[in-house]
Amino acid sequence: MVGSSHEGMHRVFQKDPGLVTRTCQQILHIPFPEPREFAVLNADLTEIEPVERRVDTLLRADTDEGTYLLVIEAQGKRDESKRGSWAYYLSYLYAKYGWEPVLIVVTQSSATARWAARPIRLGLPGWHSLTLRPLVLSPDNVPVITDEKEAARDVALAVFSAMTHGRGRGAAAILEPLAAALETVEPETAVVFAELVEACLVDAQAQEIWRNLMAPVNYFFKNPVAEKVRDEGREEGREEGREEERAAMVLRILEWRGIAVSEAVRERVTGCADLELLETWAQRAVHASTAEELFVGSGPVGEALT
């Protein structure tokens, strides 16, 4: 479970490391060499002395031009101490691994982005011993992806777009095409992406829209009843129990969505012994506006109640 926008903003790069190079190339226009392989490394930079130093996400990118360490820091607000920490992180990692470190700061705040983008210069005026230039991804340069086809072409980027703009009202426009795009990826990945987006949404209207759009995902992949039905579906036999659980799932979806269920509808669902028909009704329950819509267009067996 993703607990905060800070965690979500960098965790998305662990889920899809290739998003790092795509954002560098497409948004920051940095000629980042194409990696052959990525590896998520231990982000703990604590030394033997009892001083804990930890980056948010640390990736290794192997390219034809060499190996790079990608230090991804999610920054919620201005923090002057980080400018010293970031210089330490990169110096330490270079000394430890001998690979070129790259600092990427991700933020939902334009003001924080302007602060983070300032070069860090250490040394004498006009003669700097060390200059650090963070790459910054923020609402100022991450595009708002509102086209469903564009979202489907790079789902991780569309997720990151929604997360980055999660503190503004513009996030709402991204959510519907993103929800459709999530249907093109495997369910387990869709659940992770859905949680990352939810953790980063601040606007109340956007949160409500996203919860409604993600109701099918949250129900079918996180609800204990649905999990039980899926597990039983993998077993042989126990046909009667599977039918009962599937019927219970149909009714539970309707009740969870606040749709009134008449006694006639309840009897028809619980009395059905056709697993395929119950599955059809469960899918309809996710979008139906009335309980009776479950039975429309199902032929003689499932024609509408009158």
C-alpha positions as semicolon CSV with decimal commas, in nm:
position;residue;x (nm);y (nm);z (nm)
1;M;0,000;0,000;0,000
2;V;0,133;0,343;-0,098
3;G;0,098;0,572;0,203
4;S;0,176;0,920;0,072
5;S;0,237;1,131;-0,237
6;H;0,607;1,146;-0,144
7;E;0,631;0,767;-0,164
8;G;0,422;0,746;-0,478
9;M;0,619;1,010;-0,668
10;H;0,939;0,805;-0,664
11;R;0,793;0,451;-0,636
12;V;0,648;0,479;-0,987
13;F;1,006;0,472;-1,121
14;Q;1,068;0,145;-0,939
15;K;0,760;-0,004;-1,104
16;D;0,875;0,110;-1,450
17;P;1,245;0,215;-1,449
18;G;1,227;0,294;-1,819
19;L;1,011;0,590;-1,726
20;V;1,330;0,764;-1,613
21;T;1,487;0,770;-1,957
22;R;1,158;0,849;-2,130
23;T;1,095;1,153;-1,910
24;C;1,454;1,268;-1,957
25;Q;1,431;1,234;-2,336
26;Q;1,073;1,348;-2,396
27;I;1,018;1,608;-2,123
28;L;1,362;1,736;-2,023
29;H;1,512;1,683;-2,372
30;I;1,827;1,533;-2,221
31;P;2,004;1,292;-2,461
32;F;2,001;1,005;-2,213
33;P;2,152;0,691;-2,368
34;E;1,911;0,398;-2,403
35;P;1,970;0,150;-2,117
36;R;2,016;-0,217;-2,194
37;E;1,912;-0,311;-1,841
38;F;1,786;-0,157;-1,519
39;A;1,834;-0,271;-1,161
40;V;1,675;-0,134;-0,845
41;L;1,950;-0,095;-0,585
42;N;1,945;-0,066;-0,207
43;A;1,861;0,298;-0,133
44;D;2,024;0,292;0,212
45;L;2,339;0,508;0,219
46;T;2,399;0,468;0,592
47;E;2,768;0,447;0,685
48;I;2,919;0,237;0,962
49;E;2,887;0,539;1,190
50;P;2,535;0,581;1,329
51;V;2,430;0,840;1,072
52;E;2,145;0,728;0,848
53;R;2,142;0,859;0,494
54;R;1,883;0,726;0,254
55;V;1,780;0,829;-0,096
56;D;1,420;0,780;-0,209
57;T;1,485;0,554;-0,509
58;L;1,818;0,437;-0,650
59;L;1,840;0,271;-0,991
60;R;2,131;0,141;-1,195
61;A;2,104;0,194;-1,571
62;D;2,343;0,002;-1,796
63;T;2,385;0,163;-2,138
64;D;2,620;0,128;-2,434
65;E;2,791;0,446;-2,315
66;G;2,840;0,328;-1,958
67;T;2,658;0,263;-1,632
68;Y;2,470;0,538;-1,452
69;L;2,325;0,561;-1,102
70;L;1,988;0,735;-1,106
71;V;1,910;0,904;-0,775
72;I;1,538;0,990;-0,768
73;E;1,426;1,225;-0,494
74;A;1,059;1,318;-0,434
75;Q;1,048;1,669;-0,290
76;G;0,731;1,815;-0,141
77;K;0,864;2,153;-0,038
78;R;1,178;2,366;-0,022
79;D;1,438;2,219;0,215
80;E;1,779;2,386;0,216
81;S;1,937;2,092;0,398
82;K;1,867;1,874;0,095
83;R;2,109;2,070;-0,119
84;G;2,393;1,956;0,104
85;S;2,248;1,604;0,127
86;W;2,217;1,573;-0,251
87;A;2,581;1,672;-0,302
88;Y;2,679;1,412;-0,043
89;Y;2,464;1,142;-0,201
90;L;2,619;1,183;-0,544
91;S;2,975;1,207;-0,413
92;Y;2,928;0,903;-0,191
93;L;2,772;0,693;-0,466
94;Y;3,044;0,784;-0,713
95;A;3,312;0,694;-0,458
96;K;3,137;0,367;-0,370
97;Y;3,044;0,238;-0,716
98;G;3,261;0,436;-0,959
99;W;2,956;0,499;-1,179
100;E;2,828;0,842;-1,286
101;P;2,541;0,956;-1,060
102;V;2,244;1,153;-1,195
103;L;2,007;1,337;-0,960
104;I;1,642;1,358;-1,066
105;V;1,403;1,556;-0,845
106;V;1,029;1,494;-0,888
107;T;0,775;1,731;-0,734
108;Q;0,409;1,832;-0,750
109;S;0,496;2,195;-0,672
110;S;0,608;2,453;-0,926
111;A;0,767;2,665;-0,652
112;T;0,963;2,365;-0,524
113;A;1,068;2,285;-0,879
114;R;1,214;2,632;-0,930
115;W;1,409;2,600;-0,606
116;A;1,531;2,247;-0,680
117;A;1,646;2,337;-1,031
118;R;1,898;2,593;-0,906
119;P;2,254;2,465;-0,953
120;I;2,437;2,377;-0,632
121;R;2,784;2,530;-0,644
122;L;3,044;2,454;-0,378
123;G;3,378;2,635;-0,363
124;L;3,512;2,984;-0,428
125;P;3,316;3,249;-0,619
126;G;3,406;3,203;-0,984
127;W;3,593;2,879;-0,909
128;H;3,360;2,603;-0,803
129;S;3,507;2,278;-0,674
130;L;3,174;2,104;-0,731
131;T;2,868;2,196;-0,932
132;L;2,550;1,989;-0,908
133;R;2,266;2,044;-1,153
134;P;1,952;1,845;-1,066
135;L;1,711;1,737;-1,335
136;V;1,360;1,837;-1,224
137;L;1,024;1,691;-1,327
138;S;0,726;1,901;-1,216
139;P;0,385;2,036;-1,326
140;D;0,578;2,294;-1,531
141;N;0,721;2,042;-1,775
142;V;0,531;1,713;-1,732
143;P;0,248;1,713;-1,989
144;V;-0,117;1,678;-1,893
145;I;-0,219;1,362;-2,081
146;T;-0,592;1,382;-2,155
147;D;-0,605;1,164;-2,468
148;E;-0,692;0,798;-2,413
149;K;-0,478;0,672;-2,702
150;E;-0,180;0,873;-2,583
151;A;-0,227;0,739;-2,230
152;A;-0,242;0,382;-2,361
153;R;0,083;0,427;-2,558
154;D;0,276;0,485;-2,234
155;V;0,063;0,398;-1,932
156;A;0,344;0,461;-1,681
157;L;0,398;0,812;-1,819
158;A;0,023;0,879;-1,801
159;V;0,028;0,760;-1,439
160;F;0,322;0,987;-1,363
161;S;0,140;1,276;-1,532
162;A;-0,163;1,227;-1,306
163;M;0,062;1,201;-1,000
164;T;0,264;1,510;-1,086
165;H;-0,048;1,720;-1,142
166;G;-0,222;1,561;-0,843
167;R;-0,223;1,883;-0,638
168;G;-0,402;2,085;-0,904
169;R;-0,752;2,080;-1,048
170;G;-0,604;1,983;-1,384
171;A;-0,564;1,630;-1,252
172;A;-0,934;1,558;-1,303
173;A;-0,902;1,581;-1,682
174;I;-0,634;1,309;-1,683
175;L;-0,819;1,050;-1,481
176;E;-1,082;0,913;-1,720
177;P;-0,843;0,844;-2,010
178;L;-0,593;0,702;-1,761
179;A;-0,854;0,465;-1,619
180;A;-0,923;0,337;-1,970
181;A;-0,549;0,297;-2,034
182;L;-0,508;0,090;-1,718
183;E;-0,735;-0,171;-1,873
184;T;-0,456;-0,246;-2,123
185;V;-0,204;-0,358;-1,857
186;E;-0,203;-0,668;-1,639
187;P;-0,435;-0,644;-1,336
188;E;-0,161;-0,656;-1,073
189;T;0,020;-0,364;-1,237
190;A;-0,307;-0,173;-1,271
191;V;-0,368;-0,206;-0,897
192;V;-0,021;-0,068;-0,814
193;F;-0,059;0,222;-1,057
194;A;-0,408;0,298;-0,918
195;E;-0,269;0,318;-0,564
196;L;0,018;0,544;-0,673
197;V;-0,223;0,787;-0,837
198;E;-0,464;0,787;-0,542
199;A;-0,180;0,866;-0,301
200;C;-0,089;1,178;-0,501
201;L;-0,434;1,328;-0,557
202;V;-0,514;1,622;-0,328
203;D;-0,813;1,788;-0,494
204;A;-1,133;1,645;-0,340
205;Q;-1,316;1,635;-0,674
206;A;-1,028;1,447;-0,838
207;Q;-1,017;1,200;-0,550
208;E;-1,387;1,125;-0,585
209;I;-1,360;1,085;-0,962
210;W;-1,066;0,848;-0,927
211;R;-1,233;0,633;-0,660
212;N;-1,540;0,594;-0,879
213;L;-1,332;0,510;-1,185
214;M;-1,124;0,260;-0,989
215;A;-1,418;0,090;-0,819
216;P;-1,395;-0,219;-1,046
217;V;-1,019;-0,248;-0,990
218;N;-1,044;-0,201;-0,615
219;Y;-1,331;-0,444;-0,585
220;F;-1,213;-0,728;-0,804
221;F;-0,852;-0,726;-0,687
222;K;-0,868;-0,611;-0,324
223;N;-1,207;-0,710;-0,184
224;P;-1,185;-1,029;0,026
225;V;-1,509;-1,168;-0,120
226;A;-1,384;-1,120;-0,475
227;E;-1,050;-1,276;-0,385
228;K;-1,231;-1,578;-0,243
229;V;-1,434;-1,613;-0,561
230;R;-1,121;-1,595;-0,777
231;D;-0,943;-1,853;-0,563
232;E;-1,236;-2,090;-0,572
233;G;-1,258;-2,043;-0,946
234;R;-0,921;-2,209;-0,977
235;E;-1,035;-2,519;-0,792
236;E;-1,211;-2,819;-0,939
237;G;-1,558;-2,908;-0,812
238;R;-1,747;-2,731;-0,538
239;E;-1,975;-2,593;-0,811
240;E;-2,254;-2,502;-0,574
241;G;-2,027;-2,301;-0,345
242;R;-1,880;-2,111;-0,639
243;E;-2,227;-2,016;-0,759
244;E;-2,322;-1,888;-0,415
245;E;-2,007;-1,680;-0,383
246;R;-2,045;-1,537;-0,734
247;A;-2,406;-1,440;-0,663
248;A;-2,298;-1,280;-0,333
249;M;-2,035;-1,080;-0,521
250;V;-2,297;-0,944;-0,766
251;L;-2,517;-0,824;-0,479
252;R;-2,226;-0,686;-0,282
253;I;-2,108;-0,471;-0,575
254;L;-2,455;-0,321;-0,608
255;E;-2,482;-0,256;-0,235
256;W;-2,131;-0,109;-0,218
257;R;-2,225;0,133;-0,498
258;G;-2,540;0,236;-0,310
259;I;-2,784;0,086;-0,563
260;A;-3,113;-0,038;-0,420
261;V;-3,168;-0,413;-0,457
262;S;-3,527;-0,532;-0,455
263;E;-3,626;-0,871;-0,319
264;A;-3,711;-0,983;-0,674
265;V;-3,359;-0,898;-0,796
266;R;-3,201;-1,064;-0,494
267;E;-3,399;-1,386;-0,548
268;R;-3,315;-1,394;-0,917
269;V;-2,942;-1,351;-0,854
270;T;-2,916;-1,598;-0,567
271;G;-3,128;-1,851;-0,757
272;C;-2,908;-1,846;-1,067
273;A;-2,695;-2,160;-1,123
274;D;-2,518;-2,037;-1,438
275;L;-2,164;-1,922;-1,352
276;E;-2,113;-1,748;-1,687
277;L;-2,437;-1,554;-1,646
278;L;-2,343;-1,458;-1,292
279;E;-2,007;-1,333;-1,422
280;T;-2,189;-1,120;-1,681
281;W;-2,411;-0,976;-1,409
282;A;-2,108;-0,900;-1,191
283;Q;-1,948;-0,702;-1,473
284;R;-2,272;-0,512;-1,534
285;A;-2,306;-0,438;-1,162
286;V;-1,994;-0,222;-1,180
287;H;-2,157;0,027;-1,419
288;A;-2,534;-0,025;-1,383
289;S;-2,746;0,266;-1,259
290;T;-3,027;0,033;-1,137
291;A;-3,024;-0,327;-1,022
292;E;-3,267;-0,424;-1,299
293;E;-3,008;-0,332;-1,563
294;L;-2,823;-0,652;-1,477
295;F;-3,074;-0,854;-1,672
296;V;-3,121;-0,640;-1,984
297;G;-3,007;-0,800;-2,309
298;S;-2,928;-1,141;-2,165
299;G;-3,182;-1,329;-2,375
300;P;-3,479;-1,523;-2,245
301;V;-3,302;-1,624;-1,924
302;G;-3,195;-1,272;-1,832
303;E;-3,456;-1,046;-1,982
304;A;-3,552;-0,736;-1,786
305;L;-3,781;-0,764;-1,486
306;T;-4,118;-0,603;-1,526
